[in-house]
């Protein structure tokens, strides 16, 4: 017997990297994926429930480096406070339902389960320093457990596996990524020389000026001239440091040791410098 789940995903403005609304046939829970920069647009969406839990993610191509879990009775409005106070996240995922489907006790219990899970699973860091201790209603434990399983399933189906563990090969040179501000770039670090090579095919944010790094400015000028739009790197480009490489790609001022992340959610700093 084939066990089928029908999932409907709506892409707002036909943007696969933008706001997504996910519903599973036969279930009332609604998942809303909100990139940080799309929050004002998301708040204008009509007819969404207000009660549920959410995750703030620092993610790159689905790889999680930091996660925060919480609850809301205000729907998407709750994200405004986190946008002002928490700088790390670039994407939020909310799981919302009507008040009659998630009552106050169930919501508190579900939040505690979600926080405990992110504190004890996966290879990412978490901003949740402690697990809350709500009043447990034994008659609602099964409902909360089912809700949490459904949320984990949807998270994984959407490309964000909260249970993923680091299991990288020990002797290979990993590829690191960044997806900041919608820019997709990748590169490799040479521990012997300290150089970082941005790989061909990486996107470059030419519309964001470089503030200080002269090496990054020079390479941009040599490769792209006076172009003022985003472009794709046609050949590998090496830099004396990971930060210079990050500035070349993203513009502005960047810390390459925390900006470049591998396929398992590890920053360049944690892979190469944590044991030094």
PDB file of C-alpha atoms in Angstrom:
ATOM      1  CA  UNK A   1       0.000   0.000   0.000  1.00  0.00           C
ATOM      2  CA  UNK A   2       1.338   3.445  -0.978  1.00  0.00           C
ATOM      3  CA  UNK A   3       1.078   6.100   1.740  1.00  0.00           C
ATOM      4  CA  UNK A   4       0.544   9.391  -0.086  1.00  0.00           C
ATOM      5  CA  UNK A   5       0.658  12.942   1.251  1.00  0.00           C
ATOM      6  CA  UNK A   6      -0.599  15.738  -0.994  1.00  0.00           C
ATOM      7  CA  UNK A   7       1.151  19.033  -0.330  1.00  0.00           C
ATOM      8  CA  UNK A   8       0.106  22.296  -1.968  1.00  0.00           C
ATOM      9  CA  UNK A   9       2.757  25.035  -2.160  1.00  0.00           C
ATOM     10  CA  UNK A  10       1.870  28.539  -3.302  1.00  0.00           C
ATOM     11  CA  UNK A  11       4.665  30.816  -4.535  1.00  0.00           C
ATOM     12  CA  UNK A  12       3.900  34.477  -3.954  1.00  0.00           C
ATOM     13  CA  UNK A  13       4.681  36.499  -7.117  1.00  0.00           C
ATOM     14  CA  UNK A  14       5.938  33.277  -8.784  1.00  0.00           C
ATOM     15  CA  UNK A  15       9.223  33.582  -6.866  1.00  0.00           C
ATOM     16  CA  UNK A  16      10.600  30.145  -5.791  1.00  0.00           C
ATOM     17  CA  UNK A  17      13.038  31.873  -3.400  1.00  0.00           C
ATOM     18  CA  UNK A  18      10.399  34.234  -2.020  1.00  0.00           C
ATOM     19  CA  UNK A  19       7.372  33.784   0.226  1.00  0.00           C
ATOM     20  CA  UNK A  20       5.851  30.312   0.171  1.00  0.00           C
ATOM     21  CA  UNK A  21       2.586  29.093   1.697  1.00  0.00           C
ATOM     22  CA  UNK A  22       2.328  25.352   2.269  1.00  0.00           C
ATOM     23  CA  UNK A  23      -0.790  23.333   3.062  1.00  0.00           C
ATOM     24  CA  UNK A  24      -1.238  19.573   3.401  1.00  0.00           C
ATOM     25  CA  UNK A  25      -4.470  18.103   2.148  1.00  0.00           C
ATOM     26  CA  UNK A  26      -6.818  17.204   5.029  1.00  0.00           C
ATOM     27  CA  UNK A  27      -4.924  19.283   7.644  1.00  0.00           C
ATOM     28  CA  UNK A  28      -5.648  22.796   8.877  1.00  0.00           C
ATOM     29  CA  UNK A  29      -2.061  23.745   9.795  1.00  0.00           C
ATOM     30  CA  UNK A  30      -0.587  26.364   7.438  1.00  0.00           C
ATOM     31  CA  UNK A  31       3.172  26.780   6.904  1.00  0.00           C
ATOM     32  CA  UNK A  32       4.482  30.160   5.743  1.00  0.00           C
ATOM     33  CA  UNK A  33       8.110  30.588   4.607  1.00  0.00           C
ATOM     34  CA  UNK A  34       9.223  34.228   4.850  1.00  0.00           C
ATOM     35  CA  UNK A  35      12.633  35.527   3.723  1.00  0.00           C
ATOM     36  CA  UNK A  36      13.685  38.319   6.075  1.00  0.00           C
ATOM     37  CA  UNK A  37      13.639  40.993   3.369  1.00  0.00           C
ATOM     38  CA  UNK A  38      10.110  39.923   2.314  1.00  0.00           C
ATOM     39  CA  UNK A  39       8.506  40.428   5.733  1.00  0.00           C
ATOM     40  CA  UNK A  40       6.640  43.675   4.828  1.00  0.00           C
ATOM     41  CA  UNK A  41       5.145  41.921   1.809  1.00  0.00           C
ATOM     42  CA  UNK A  42       4.253  38.819   3.826  1.00  0.00           C
ATOM     43  CA  UNK A  43       2.389  40.853   6.435  1.00  0.00           C
ATOM     44  CA  UNK A  44      -0.046  41.988   3.743  1.00  0.00           C
ATOM     45  CA  UNK A  45      -1.137  38.423   2.966  1.00  0.00           C
ATOM     46  CA  UNK A  46      -4.821  37.910   3.869  1.00  0.00           C
ATOM     47  CA  UNK A  47      -6.620  35.100   5.710  1.00  0.00           C
ATOM     48  CA  UNK A  48      -3.709  33.534   7.579  1.00  0.00           C
ATOM     49  CA  UNK A  49      -4.163  32.147  11.122  1.00  0.00           C
ATOM     50  CA  UNK A  50      -2.459  33.836  14.064  1.00  0.00           C
ATOM     51  CA  UNK A  51      -1.521  31.071  16.521  1.00  0.00           C
ATOM     52  CA  UNK A  52       1.352  28.623  16.282  1.00  0.00           C
ATOM     53  CA  UNK A  53       5.108  28.190  16.459  1.00  0.00           C
ATOM     54  CA  UNK A  54       7.881  29.488  14.248  1.00  0.00           C
ATOM     55  CA  UNK A  55      11.551  28.981  13.476  1.00  0.00           C
ATOM     56  CA  UNK A  56      14.081  31.702  12.695  1.00  0.00           C
ATOM     57  CA  UNK A  57      16.809  30.273  10.467  1.00  0.00           C
ATOM     58  CA  UNK A  58      20.260  31.259   9.352  1.00  0.00           C
ATOM     59  CA  UNK A  59      20.307  29.032   6.298  1.00  0.00           C
ATOM     60  CA  UNK A  60      22.224  28.667   3.050  1.00  0.00           C
ATOM     61  CA  UNK A  61      20.866  26.326   0.352  1.00  0.00           C
ATOM     62  CA  UNK A  62      18.842  24.557   3.044  1.00  0.00           C
ATOM     63  CA  UNK A  63      21.871  24.124   5.309  1.00  0.00           C
ATOM     64  CA  UNK A  64      21.162  25.457   8.787  1.00  0.00           C
ATOM     65  CA  UNK A  65      23.845  27.168  10.846  1.00  0.00           C
ATOM     66  CA  UNK A  66      21.594  28.687  13.530  1.00  0.00           C
ATOM     67  CA  UNK A  67      17.982  28.106  14.601  1.00  0.00           C
ATOM     68  CA  UNK A  68      15.621  29.794  17.044  1.00  0.00           C
ATOM     69  CA  UNK A  69      12.159  28.430  17.927  1.00  0.00           C
ATOM     70  CA  UNK A  70       9.297  30.329  19.533  1.00  0.00           C
ATOM     71  CA  UNK A  71       5.542  30.744  19.664  1.00  0.00           C
ATOM     72  CA  UNK A  72       3.155  33.401  18.411  1.00  0.00           C
ATOM     73  CA  UNK A  73      -0.432  34.470  18.950  1.00  0.00           C
ATOM     74  CA  UNK A  74       0.026  37.385  16.544  1.00  0.00           C
ATOM     75  CA  UNK A  75       0.878  35.544  13.357  1.00  0.00           C
ATOM     76  CA  UNK A  76       3.441  37.210  11.119  1.00  0.00           C
ATOM     77  CA  UNK A  77       3.419  40.384  13.223  1.00  0.00           C
ATOM     78  CA  UNK A  78       5.583  38.538  15.766  1.00  0.00           C
ATOM     79  CA  UNK A  79       8.485  38.587  13.312  1.00  0.00           C
ATOM     80  CA  UNK A  80       8.754  42.375  13.423  1.00  0.00           C
ATOM     81  CA  UNK A  81      10.253  42.295  16.920  1.00  0.00           C
ATOM     82  CA  UNK A  82      12.751  39.629  15.867  1.00  0.00           C
ATOM     83  CA  UNK A  83      13.724  41.613  12.789  1.00  0.00           C
ATOM     84  CA  UNK A  84      14.606  44.537  15.035  1.00  0.00           C
ATOM     85  CA  UNK A  85      16.397  42.549  17.761  1.00  0.00           C
ATOM     86  CA  UNK A  86      17.879  39.427  16.125  1.00  0.00           C
ATOM     87  CA  UNK A  87      20.332  39.956  13.286  1.00  0.00           C
ATOM     88  CA  UNK A  88      21.323  36.350  12.552  1.00  0.00           C
ATOM     89  CA  UNK A  89      18.257  35.037  10.709  1.00  0.00           C
ATOM     90  CA  UNK A  90      17.595  35.313   6.995  1.00  0.00           C
ATOM     91  CA  UNK A  91      14.454  33.180   6.830  1.00  0.00           C
ATOM     92  CA  UNK A  92      11.475  32.453   9.076  1.00  0.00           C
ATOM     93  CA  UNK A  93       9.022  29.563   8.874  1.00  0.00           C
ATOM     94  CA  UNK A  94       5.714  29.815  10.729  1.00  0.00           C
ATOM     95  CA  UNK A  95       3.268  26.989  11.402  1.00  0.00           C
ATOM     96  CA  UNK A  96      -0.104  28.555  12.093  1.00  0.00           C
ATOM     97  CA  UNK A  97      -3.614  27.366  12.885  1.00  0.00           C
ATOM     98  CA  UNK A  98      -6.889  28.661  14.321  1.00  0.00           C
ATOM     99  CA  UNK A  99      -7.321  29.180  18.064  1.00  0.00           C
ATOM    100  CA  UNK A 100      -9.789  26.307  18.334  1.00  0.00           C
ATOM    101  CA  UNK A 101      -7.208  23.871  16.881  1.00  0.00           C
ATOM    102  CA  UNK A 102      -4.274  25.029  19.034  1.00  0.00           C
ATOM    103  CA  UNK A 103      -5.425  26.198  22.451  1.00  0.00           C
ATOM    104  CA  UNK A 104      -3.219  27.986  24.994  1.00  0.00           C
ATOM    105  CA  UNK A 105      -2.019  24.860  26.809  1.00  0.00           C
ATOM    106  CA  UNK A 106      -1.268  23.043  23.560  1.00  0.00           C
ATOM    107  CA  UNK A 107       0.648  26.042  22.219  1.00  0.00           C
ATOM    108  CA  UNK A 108       2.840  26.282  25.329  1.00  0.00           C
ATOM    109  CA  UNK A 109       3.528  22.551  25.244  1.00  0.00           C
ATOM    110  CA  UNK A 110       4.272  22.605  21.512  1.00  0.00           C
ATOM    111  CA  UNK A 111       6.736  25.468  21.922  1.00  0.00           C
ATOM    112  CA  UNK A 112       8.556  23.578  24.688  1.00  0.00           C
ATOM    113  CA  UNK A 113       8.799  20.454  22.513  1.00  0.00           C
ATOM    114  CA  UNK A 114      10.066  22.491  19.553  1.00  0.00           C
ATOM    115  CA  UNK A 115      12.702  24.304  21.610  1.00  0.00           C
ATOM    116  CA  UNK A 116      13.910  21.107  23.266  1.00  0.00           C
ATOM    117  CA  UNK A 117      14.231  19.523  19.820  1.00  0.00           C
ATOM    118  CA  UNK A 118      16.387  22.249  18.269  1.00  0.00           C
ATOM    119  CA  UNK A 119      18.595  22.308  21.375  1.00  0.00           C
ATOM    120  CA  UNK A 120      19.314  18.587  21.087  1.00  0.00           C
ATOM    121  CA  UNK A 121      19.272  17.760  17.377  1.00  0.00           C
ATOM    122  CA  UNK A 122      21.165  18.684  14.238  1.00  0.00           C
ATOM    123  CA  UNK A 123      24.579  20.319  13.805  1.00  0.00           C
ATOM    124  CA  UNK A 124      23.389  23.925  13.977  1.00  0.00           C
ATOM    125  CA  UNK A 125      23.688  26.382  16.838  1.00  0.00           C
ATOM    126  CA  UNK A 126      20.553  27.649  18.586  1.00  0.00           C
ATOM    127  CA  UNK A 127      19.591  30.949  20.185  1.00  0.00           C
ATOM    128  CA  UNK A 128      17.279  29.112  22.603  1.00  0.00           C
ATOM    129  CA  UNK A 129      19.324  28.961  25.795  1.00  0.00           C
ATOM    130  CA  UNK A 130      16.773  26.982  27.842  1.00  0.00           C
ATOM    131  CA  UNK A 131      13.663  24.869  27.385  1.00  0.00           C
ATOM    132  CA  UNK A 132      10.486  26.335  28.943  1.00  0.00           C
ATOM    133  CA  UNK A 133       8.561  24.233  31.436  1.00  0.00           C
ATOM    134  CA  UNK A 134       4.846  24.750  30.751  1.00  0.00           C
ATOM    135  CA  UNK A 135       1.955  23.102  32.573  1.00  0.00           C
ATOM    136  CA  UNK A 136       1.503  19.754  30.824  1.00  0.00           C
ATOM    137  CA  UNK A 137      -2.020  18.561  30.149  1.00  0.00           C
ATOM    138  CA  UNK A 138      -1.861  14.758  29.783  1.00  0.00           C
ATOM    139  CA  UNK A 139      -5.008  14.785  27.634  1.00  0.00           C
ATOM    140  CA  UNK A 140      -3.248  16.937  25.050  1.00  0.00           C
ATOM    141  CA  UNK A 141       0.161  15.276  24.900  1.00  0.00           C
ATOM    142  CA  UNK A 142      -0.753  13.043  21.952  1.00  0.00           C
ATOM    143  CA  UNK A 143      -2.144  15.993  19.979  1.00  0.00           C
ATOM    144  CA  UNK A 144       1.034  18.023  20.613  1.00  0.00           C
ATOM    145  CA  UNK A 145       3.281  15.102  19.647  1.00  0.00           C
ATOM    146  CA  UNK A 146       1.344  14.662  16.387  1.00  0.00           C
ATOM    147  CA  UNK A 147       1.572  18.377  15.628  1.00  0.00           C
ATOM    148  CA  UNK A 148       5.319  18.372  16.170  1.00  0.00           C
ATOM    149  CA  UNK A 149       5.819  15.341  13.909  1.00  0.00           C
ATOM    150  CA  UNK A 150       3.772  17.050  11.202  1.00  0.00           C
ATOM    151  CA  UNK A 151       5.867  20.207  11.556  1.00  0.00           C
ATOM    152  CA  UNK A 152       9.149  18.280  11.299  1.00  0.00           C
ATOM    153  CA  UNK A 153       7.842  16.528   8.183  1.00  0.00           C
ATOM    154  CA  UNK A 154       6.895  19.817   6.549  1.00  0.00           C
ATOM    155  CA  UNK A 155      10.209  21.415   7.481  1.00  0.00           C
ATOM    156  CA  UNK A 156      12.089  18.581   5.789  1.00  0.00           C
ATOM    157  CA  UNK A 157       9.771  18.619   2.756  1.00  0.00           C
ATOM    158  CA  UNK A 158      10.419  22.355   2.389  1.00  0.00           C
ATOM    159  CA  UNK A 159      14.176  21.721   2.460  1.00  0.00           C
ATOM    160  CA  UNK A 160      15.070  22.455   6.099  1.00  0.00           C
ATOM    161  CA  UNK A 161      15.998  19.273   7.973  1.00  0.00           C
ATOM    162  CA  UNK A 162      16.184  20.035  11.701  1.00  0.00           C
ATOM    163  CA  UNK A 163      17.704  16.628  12.363  1.00  0.00           C
ATOM    164  CA  UNK A 164      20.625  16.834   9.942  1.00  0.00           C
ATOM    165  CA  UNK A 165      23.979  15.946  11.513  1.00  0.00           C
ATOM    166  CA  UNK A 166      27.429  16.935  10.326  1.00  0.00           C
ATOM    167  CA  UNK A 167      29.066  13.968   8.630  1.00  0.00           C
ATOM    168  CA  UNK A 168      31.513  15.501   6.209  1.00  0.00           C
ATOM    169  CA  UNK A 169      34.421  13.515   4.753  1.00  0.00           C
ATOM    170  CA  UNK A 170      37.585  13.997   6.767  1.00  0.00           C
ATOM    171  CA  UNK A 171      40.155  14.380   4.010  1.00  0.00           C
ATOM    172  CA  UNK A 172      38.369  16.299   1.238  1.00  0.00           C
ATOM    173  CA  UNK A 173      38.477  20.062   0.668  1.00  0.00           C
ATOM    174  CA  UNK A 174      34.909  21.230   1.310  1.00  0.00           C
ATOM    175  CA  UNK A 175      33.058  23.776  -0.783  1.00  0.00           C
ATOM    176  CA  UNK A 176      31.696  26.708   1.189  1.00  0.00           C
ATOM    177  CA  UNK A 177      28.646  28.736   0.244  1.00  0.00           C
ATOM    178  CA  UNK A 178      26.906  32.021   0.896  1.00  0.00           C
ATOM    179  CA  UNK A 179      23.378  33.002  -0.016  1.00  0.00           C
ATOM    180  CA  UNK A 180      23.207  36.372   1.676  1.00  0.00           C
ATOM    181  CA  UNK A 181      20.712  38.827   0.125  1.00  0.00           C
ATOM    182  CA  UNK A 182      19.770  36.307  -2.544  1.00  0.00           C
ATOM    183  CA  UNK A 183      23.342  36.020  -3.873  1.00  0.00           C
ATOM    184  CA  UNK A 184      24.551  32.453  -4.491  1.00  0.00           C
ATOM    185  CA  UNK A 185      28.316  31.982  -4.402  1.00  0.00           C
ATOM    186  CA  UNK A 186      30.722  29.178  -3.534  1.00  0.00           C
ATOM    187  CA  UNK A 187      34.418  28.765  -2.889  1.00  0.00           C
ATOM    188  CA  UNK A 188      37.254  26.779  -1.293  1.00  0.00           C
ATOM    189  CA  UNK A 189      39.708  27.683   1.457  1.00  0.00           C
ATOM    190  CA  UNK A 190      43.397  26.751   1.352  1.00  0.00           C
ATOM    191  CA  UNK A 191      44.541  26.304   4.938  1.00  0.00           C
ATOM    192  CA  UNK A 192      48.210  26.230   3.935  1.00  0.00           C
ATOM    193  CA  UNK A 193      48.220  29.646   2.228  1.00  0.00           C
ATOM    194  CA  UNK A 194      45.199  31.223   3.928  1.00  0.00           C
ATOM    195  CA  UNK A 195      43.755  32.080   0.517  1.00  0.00           C
ATOM    196  CA  UNK A 196      40.104  31.701  -0.416  1.00  0.00           C
ATOM    197  CA  UNK A 197      39.107  30.935  -4.016  1.00  0.00           C
ATOM    198  CA  UNK A 198      35.676  32.051  -5.226  1.00  0.00           C
ATOM    199  CA  UNK A 199      34.560  29.514  -7.830  1.00  0.00           C
ATOM    200  CA  UNK A 200      33.314  30.211 -11.349  1.00  0.00           C
ATOM    201  CA  UNK A 201      29.535  30.302 -11.522  1.00  0.00           C
ATOM    202  CA  UNK A 202      29.227  32.343  -8.330  1.00  0.00           C
ATOM    203  CA  UNK A 203      26.913  35.344  -8.385  1.00  0.00           C
ATOM    204  CA  UNK A 204      28.463  38.733  -7.577  1.00  0.00           C
ATOM    205  CA  UNK A 205      26.478  41.626  -6.059  1.00  0.00           C
ATOM    206  CA  UNK A 206      27.942  44.395  -8.216  1.00  0.00           C
ATOM    207  CA  UNK A 207      25.057  46.674  -7.194  1.00  0.00           C
ATOM    208  CA  UNK A 208      26.425  46.752  -3.622  1.00  0.00           C
ATOM    209  CA  UNK A 209      29.648  48.815  -3.423  1.00  0.00           C
ATOM    210  CA  UNK A 210      32.771  47.655  -1.601  1.00  0.00           C
ATOM    211  CA  UNK A 211      33.591  49.832   1.395  1.00  0.00           C
ATOM    212  CA  UNK A 212      37.270  49.233   2.164  1.00  0.00           C
ATOM    213  CA  UNK A 213      38.920  46.100   0.758  1.00  0.00           C
ATOM    214  CA  UNK A 214      41.214  47.218  -2.064  1.00  0.00           C
ATOM    215  CA  UNK A 215      41.978  43.712  -3.360  1.00  0.00           C
ATOM    216  CA  UNK A 216      38.270  43.006  -3.793  1.00  0.00           C
ATOM    217  CA  UNK A 217      37.762  46.371  -5.513  1.00  0.00           C
ATOM    218  CA  UNK A 218      40.642  45.724  -7.916  1.00  0.00           C
ATOM    219  CA  UNK A 219      39.441  42.255  -8.937  1.00  0.00           C
ATOM    220  CA  UNK A 220      35.901  43.535  -9.480  1.00  0.00           C
ATOM    221  CA  UNK A 221      37.199  46.321 -11.701  1.00  0.00           C
ATOM    222  CA  UNK A 222      39.383  43.917 -13.701  1.00  0.00           C
ATOM    223  CA  UNK A 223      36.628  41.351 -14.242  1.00  0.00           C
ATOM    224  CA  UNK A 224      33.496  43.477 -14.538  1.00  0.00           C
ATOM    225  CA  UNK A 225      34.612  47.028 -15.365  1.00  0.00           C
ATOM    226  CA  UNK A 226      31.994  49.639 -14.547  1.00  0.00           C
ATOM    227  CA  UNK A 227      29.046  47.252 -14.534  1.00  0.00           C
ATOM    228  CA  UNK A 228      26.510  48.159 -11.856  1.00  0.00           C
ATOM    229  CA  UNK A 229      24.304  45.064 -11.935  1.00  0.00           C
ATOM    230  CA  UNK A 230      24.600  41.580 -10.522  1.00  0.00           C
ATOM    231  CA  UNK A 231      26.708  39.225 -12.614  1.00  0.00           C
ATOM    232  CA  UNK A 232      28.092  35.686 -12.662  1.00  0.00           C
ATOM    233  CA  UNK A 233      31.800  34.976 -12.218  1.00  0.00           C
ATOM    234  CA  UNK A 234      33.157  33.247 -15.335  1.00  0.00           C
ATOM    235  CA  UNK A 235      36.500  32.168 -13.852  1.00  0.00           C
ATOM    236  CA  UNK A 236      37.849  31.296 -10.409  1.00  0.00           C
ATOM    237  CA  UNK A 237      39.158  34.261  -8.407  1.00  0.00           C
ATOM    238  CA  UNK A 238      41.575  33.919  -5.460  1.00  0.00           C
ATOM    239  CA  UNK A 239      41.818  36.270  -2.476  1.00  0.00           C
ATOM    240  CA  UNK A 240      44.302  36.553   0.402  1.00  0.00           C
ATOM    241  CA  UNK A 241      41.577  35.964   3.005  1.00  0.00           C
ATOM    242  CA  UNK A 242      38.026  34.634   3.345  1.00  0.00           C
ATOM    243  CA  UNK A 243      36.819  38.125   4.248  1.00  0.00           C
ATOM    244  CA  UNK A 244      38.245  39.664   1.076  1.00  0.00           C
ATOM    245  CA  UNK A 245      36.467  36.953  -0.910  1.00  0.00           C
ATOM    246  CA  UNK A 246      33.181  37.646   0.894  1.00  0.00           C
ATOM    247  CA  UNK A 247      33.517  41.385   0.267  1.00  0.00           C
ATOM    248  CA  UNK A 248      34.209  40.711  -3.419  1.00  0.00           C
ATOM    249  CA  UNK A 249      31.009  38.666  -3.675  1.00  0.00           C
ATOM    250  CA  UNK A 250      28.642  40.598  -1.403  1.00  0.00           C
ATOM    251  CA  UNK A 251      30.032  44.131  -1.295  1.00  0.00           C
ATOM    252  CA  UNK A 252      29.966  46.187   1.876  1.00  0.00           C
ATOM    253  CA  UNK A 253      32.072  44.936   4.785  1.00  0.00           C
ATOM    254  CA  UNK A 254      32.010  41.192   5.576  1.00  0.00           C
ATOM    255  CA  UNK A 255      33.487  38.681   8.014  1.00  0.00           C
ATOM    256  CA  UNK A 256      34.332  35.770   5.745  1.00  0.00           C
ATOM    257  CA  UNK A 257      35.038  33.419   8.654  1.00  0.00           C
ATOM    258  CA  UNK A 258      31.362  33.445   9.605  1.00  0.00           C
ATOM    259  CA  UNK A 259      29.865  34.219   6.183  1.00  0.00           C
ATOM    260  CA  UNK A 260      31.142  31.133   4.330  1.00  0.00           C
ATOM    261  CA  UNK A 261      29.245  27.966   5.367  1.00  0.00           C
ATOM    262  CA  UNK A 262      29.752  24.376   4.206  1.00  0.00           C
ATOM    263  CA  UNK A 263      27.141  21.794   3.149  1.00  0.00           C
ATOM    264  CA  UNK A 264      26.594  20.752   6.751  1.00  0.00           C
ATOM    265  CA  UNK A 265      25.967  24.171   8.251  1.00  0.00           C
ATOM    266  CA  UNK A 266      29.482  24.687   9.614  1.00  0.00           C
ATOM    267  CA  UNK A 267      31.096  28.101   9.281  1.00  0.00           C
ATOM    268  CA  UNK A 268      34.608  28.389   7.892  1.00  0.00           C
ATOM    269  CA  UNK A 269      35.680  29.462  11.379  1.00  0.00           C
ATOM    270  CA  UNK A 270      34.302  26.331  13.060  1.00  0.00           C
ATOM    271  CA  UNK A 271      35.802  23.993  10.436  1.00  0.00           C
ATOM    272  CA  UNK A 272      39.324  25.467  10.359  1.00  0.00           C
ATOM    273  CA  UNK A 273      39.881  27.501  13.510  1.00  0.00           C
ATOM    274  CA  UNK A 274      37.787  26.007  16.305  1.00  0.00           C
ATOM    275  CA  UNK A 275      40.558  23.609  17.383  1.00  0.00           C
ATOM    276  CA  UNK A 276      43.393  26.103  17.113  1.00  0.00           C
TER     277      UNK A 276
END
